[in-house]
């Protein structure tokens, strides 16, 4: 399974990421997830979310998740970008691509990866500009 | 032995620092280190049930026996995505 991970302060360039998709002829499903900052957090209107990561450990934990994902599903490739720093409302904070032979495993692997990321990867968020 | 303790997320605000060191006898566990830190930083002590502990880049349980030079991190529940 090939993997690409970026934890970055830069805005997520969806078009550039899509243009770099590479899948073999056996892959029939590529699933994408985009996590976008909502305008409300705990009932309060906000302007942005500030993300903080314990970068070294986040990278390691993401790779452990990728390792486990590869054991559970026949995923050919995973690419993931998580922004850190200030991300404004309506901007993406998370981009995930999972390629697998069939849609069932691609959807399942992608959902599992995001659920596990939210459980173990040391990234935190703080609302900015609460009204 | 000496260990480095790093605080992440709002634990930096609770303790007023990002990093500190502790001098400990051999054979001390993470649980004992936490109790010692809680006496130094009282607001940290209030977070006991929601504190996550890591040594290096891996999560560890409170019965982990510390070694000289370990880098311990304390942080609240994670919130990625």
Tab-separated table of C-alpha atoms in Angstrom:
chain	number	residue	atom	x	y	z
A	1	UNK	CA	0.000	0.000	0.000
A	2	UNK	CA	1.417	3.394	-0.924
A	3	UNK	CA	0.851	6.248	1.464
A	4	UNK	CA	1.162	10.002	1.483
A	5	UNK	CA	0.776	12.067	4.643
A	6	UNK	CA	1.051	15.818	5.058
A	7	UNK	CA	0.429	17.826	8.221
A	8	UNK	CA	0.696	21.363	6.961
A	9	UNK	CA	-0.154	24.991	7.616
A	10	UNK	CA	-0.749	25.508	3.903
A	11	UNK	CA	-4.279	25.601	2.430
A	12	UNK	CA	-5.366	22.266	0.943
A	13	UNK	CA	-5.082	22.427	-2.860
A	14	UNK	CA	-7.758	19.930	-3.844
A	15	UNK	CA	-7.194	20.297	-7.592
A	16	UNK	CA	-3.475	19.662	-7.268
A	17	UNK	CA	-4.062	16.618	-5.096
A	18	UNK	CA	-6.638	15.202	-7.513
A	19	UNK	CA	-4.328	15.723	-10.475
A	20	UNK	CA	-1.750	13.483	-8.785
A	21	UNK	CA	-4.048	10.494	-8.360
A	22	UNK	CA	-2.375	7.252	-9.418
A	23	UNK	CA	-4.194	3.953	-9.374
A	24	UNK	CA	-3.471	0.611	-11.003
A	25	UNK	CA	-5.884	-1.071	-13.408
A	26	UNK	CA	-7.212	-3.283	-10.605
A	27	UNK	CA	-8.622	-0.416	-8.591
A	28	UNK	CA	-12.313	0.217	-9.150
A	29	UNK	CA	-13.007	2.601	-6.291
A	30	UNK	CA	-11.410	5.813	-5.090
A	31	UNK	CA	-13.138	7.421	-2.122
A	32	UNK	CA	-12.551	10.991	-1.065
A	33	UNK	CA	-13.391	12.743	2.205
A	34	UNK	CA	-13.140	16.458	2.822
A	35	UNK	CA	-13.460	17.767	6.353
A	36	UNK	CA	-14.594	21.383	6.356
A	37	UNK	CA	-14.678	23.857	9.231
A	38	UNK	CA	-18.256	24.565	10.274
A	39	UNK	CA	-19.423	27.989	11.328
A	40	UNK	CA	-20.644	26.789	14.698
A	41	UNK	CA	-18.870	25.100	17.567
A	42	UNK	CA	-20.829	23.996	20.649
A	43	UNK	CA	-23.719	26.267	19.672
A	44	UNK	CA	-21.564	29.368	19.189
A	45	UNK	CA	-20.802	31.092	15.896
A	46	UNK	CA	-17.091	31.090	15.134
A	47	UNK	CA	-14.773	32.522	12.485
A	48	UNK	CA	-12.169	29.784	12.365
A	49	UNK	CA	-10.646	26.789	14.119
A	50	UNK	CA	-7.035	26.795	15.255
A	51	UNK	CA	-5.510	23.320	14.978
A	52	UNK	CA	-2.490	22.258	16.984
A	53	UNK	CA	-0.584	19.025	16.444
A	54	UNK	CA	2.087	17.136	18.335
A	55	UNK	CA	3.659	16.656	14.940
A	56	UNK	CA	6.163	13.896	15.558
A	57	UNK	CA	3.643	11.708	17.353
A	58	UNK	CA	0.839	12.555	14.921
A	59	UNK	CA	2.962	11.361	12.006
A	60	UNK	CA	3.790	8.135	13.821
A	61	UNK	CA	0.186	7.485	14.854
A	62	UNK	CA	-1.081	8.136	11.322
A	63	UNK	CA	1.423	5.599	9.994
A	64	UNK	CA	0.303	3.038	12.566
A	65	UNK	CA	-3.256	3.574	11.341
A	66	UNK	CA	-2.141	3.163	7.722
A	67	UNK	CA	-0.372	-0.088	8.704
A	68	UNK	CA	-3.547	-1.407	10.349
A	69	UNK	CA	-5.713	-0.282	7.435
A	70	UNK	CA	-3.491	-2.228	5.041
A	71	UNK	CA	-3.973	-5.369	7.150
A	72	UNK	CA	-7.770	-5.032	7.241
A	73	UNK	CA	-8.598	-4.040	3.626
A	74	UNK	CA	-6.982	-4.469	0.180
A	75	UNK	CA	-6.284	-0.735	-0.058
A	76	UNK	CA	-3.787	0.115	-2.785
A	77	UNK	CA	-3.107	3.681	-1.685
A	78	UNK	CA	-4.019	6.262	0.930
A	79	UNK	CA	-3.279	9.961	0.847
A	80	UNK	CA	-4.131	12.278	3.737
A	81	UNK	CA	-3.598	15.975	4.342
A	82	UNK	CA	-4.427	17.606	7.692
A	83	UNK	CA	-4.055	21.318	8.150
A	84	UNK	CA	-2.735	22.891	11.325
A	85	UNK	CA	-2.819	26.518	12.365
A	86	UNK	CA	-5.824	28.719	11.692
A	87	UNK	CA	-8.424	27.353	9.253
A	88	UNK	CA	-11.362	29.613	8.460
A	89	UNK	CA	-15.004	28.555	8.315
A	90	UNK	CA	-15.843	26.781	5.026
A	91	UNK	CA	-12.209	25.937	4.395
A	92	UNK	CA	-11.117	22.299	4.388
A	93	UNK	CA	-9.045	21.081	7.323
A	94	UNK	CA	-8.787	17.440	6.254
A	95	UNK	CA	-8.459	15.724	2.840
A	96	UNK	CA	-8.421	11.941	2.521
A	97	UNK	CA	-8.200	9.686	-0.544
A	98	UNK	CA	-8.445	5.876	-0.350
A	99	UNK	CA	-8.142	3.616	-3.414
A	100	UNK	CA	-9.246	-0.031	-3.328
A	101	UNK	CA	-10.577	-2.642	-5.748
A	102	UNK	CA	-14.223	-2.198	-4.740
A	103	UNK	CA	-16.362	0.514	-3.195
A	104	UNK	CA	-17.296	-1.466	-0.075
A	105	UNK	CA	-13.716	-1.737	1.119
A	106	UNK	CA	-12.811	1.792	0.009
A	107	UNK	CA	-15.704	3.340	1.945
A	108	UNK	CA	-15.132	1.123	4.985
A	109	UNK	CA	-11.387	1.793	5.099
A	110	UNK	CA	-11.837	5.540	4.712
A	111	UNK	CA	-14.477	5.729	7.456
A	112	UNK	CA	-12.385	3.589	9.796
A	113	UNK	CA	-9.302	5.724	9.186
A	114	UNK	CA	-11.115	8.955	10.016
A	115	UNK	CA	-12.837	7.469	13.083
A	116	UNK	CA	-9.514	6.180	14.397
A	117	UNK	CA	-7.755	9.443	13.584
A	118	UNK	CA	-10.270	11.232	15.797
A	119	UNK	CA	-9.522	8.771	18.590
A	120	UNK	CA	-5.715	8.561	18.589
A	121	UNK	CA	-3.916	11.169	16.499
A	122	UNK	CA	-2.660	14.032	18.715
A	123	UNK	CA	-4.271	16.993	17.018
A	124	UNK	CA	-6.473	19.472	18.905
A	125	UNK	CA	-8.700	22.337	17.901
A	126	UNK	CA	-9.622	25.658	19.429
A	127	UNK	CA	-12.431	27.876	18.164
A	128	UNK	CA	-11.417	31.348	17.034
A	129	UNK	CA	-13.606	34.425	17.015
A	130	UNK	CA	-16.578	33.197	19.019
A	131	UNK	CA	-19.505	35.567	18.802
B	1	UNK	CA	17.115	9.537	36.523
B	2	UNK	CA	15.783	12.486	34.545
B	3	UNK	CA	12.748	12.660	32.285
B	4	UNK	CA	11.441	15.477	30.132
B	5	UNK	CA	7.736	16.265	30.357
B	6	UNK	CA	5.983	18.094	27.522
B	7	UNK	CA	2.510	19.582	27.731
B	8	UNK	CA	0.282	19.936	24.662
B	9	UNK	CA	-2.939	21.767	23.815
B	10	UNK	CA	-4.508	23.608	26.743
B	11	UNK	CA	-2.379	21.686	29.208
B	12	UNK	CA	0.235	24.329	28.383
B	13	UNK	CA	-2.171	26.922	29.808
B	14	UNK	CA	-3.022	24.816	32.856
B	15	UNK	CA	0.647	24.399	33.765
B	16	UNK	CA	1.990	27.687	32.444
B	17	UNK	CA	4.730	25.886	30.528
B	18	UNK	CA	5.353	23.744	27.471
B	19	UNK	CA	8.108	21.610	28.912
B	20	UNK	CA	9.688	20.740	32.237
B	21	UNK	CA	11.996	18.122	33.699
B	22	UNK	CA	11.644	15.793	36.640
B	23	UNK	CA	14.293	13.956	38.602
B	24	UNK	CA	13.012	10.581	39.732
B	25	UNK	CA	14.279	7.396	41.386
B	26	UNK	CA	14.693	4.295	39.193
B	27	UNK	CA	11.623	2.152	38.688
B	28	UNK	CA	9.064	4.924	38.873
B	29	UNK	CA	5.886	4.505	36.809
B	30	UNK	CA	3.989	7.021	34.725
B	31	UNK	CA	1.296	7.008	37.408
B	32	UNK	CA	3.780	8.133	40.035
B	33	UNK	CA	5.184	10.791	37.709
B	34	UNK	CA	1.660	12.090	37.123
B	35	UNK	CA	1.013	12.351	40.859
B	36	UNK	CA	4.251	14.288	41.290
B	37	UNK	CA	3.305	16.642	38.462
B	38	UNK	CA	-0.169	17.111	39.948
B	39	UNK	CA	1.371	18.409	43.159
B	40	UNK	CA	3.475	20.884	41.166
B	41	UNK	CA	0.661	21.945	38.881
B	42	UNK	CA	-2.629	21.821	40.786
B	43	UNK	CA	-4.823	22.490	37.745
B	44	UNK	CA	-3.274	19.469	36.039
B	45	UNK	CA	-4.398	17.322	38.925
B	46	UNK	CA	-8.023	18.201	38.154
B	47	UNK	CA	-7.642	16.639	34.689
B	48	UNK	CA	-6.538	13.210	35.867
B	49	UNK	CA	-9.392	11.250	34.311
B	50	UNK	CA	-9.016	12.836	30.901
B	51	UNK	CA	-5.238	13.018	30.610
B	52	UNK	CA	-3.589	10.995	27.861
B	53	UNK	CA	0.018	9.914	28.346
B	54	UNK	CA	2.689	9.186	25.774
B	55	UNK	CA	6.363	8.322	25.959
B	56	UNK	CA	8.201	9.313	22.813
B	57	UNK	CA	5.603	8.933	20.079
B	58	UNK	CA	3.623	6.054	21.575
B	59	UNK	CA	0.776	5.963	24.050
B	60	UNK	CA	1.615	4.214	27.300
B	61	UNK	CA	-0.451	3.054	30.244
B	62	UNK	CA	0.075	4.426	33.711
B	63	UNK	CA	1.972	1.316	34.825
B	64	UNK	CA	4.749	1.991	32.265
B	65	UNK	CA	8.111	2.059	34.048
B	66	UNK	CA	10.083	5.124	33.098
B	67	UNK	CA	13.697	5.079	31.931
B	68	UNK	CA	16.349	7.755	32.131
B	69	UNK	CA	15.953	10.185	29.245
B	70	UNK	CA	12.319	9.355	28.464
B	71	UNK	CA	10.304	12.143	26.889
B	72	UNK	CA	6.812	12.047	28.393
B	73	UNK	CA	3.902	13.971	26.885
B	74	UNK	CA	0.660	14.846	28.617
B	75	UNK	CA	-2.366	16.068	26.725
B	76	UNK	CA	-6.164	16.140	26.711
B	77	UNK	CA	-8.363	13.956	24.485
B	78	UNK	CA	-7.546	14.485	20.829
B	79	UNK	CA	-9.780	16.347	18.359
B	80	UNK	CA	-8.447	15.941	14.846
B	81	UNK	CA	-10.375	16.343	11.638
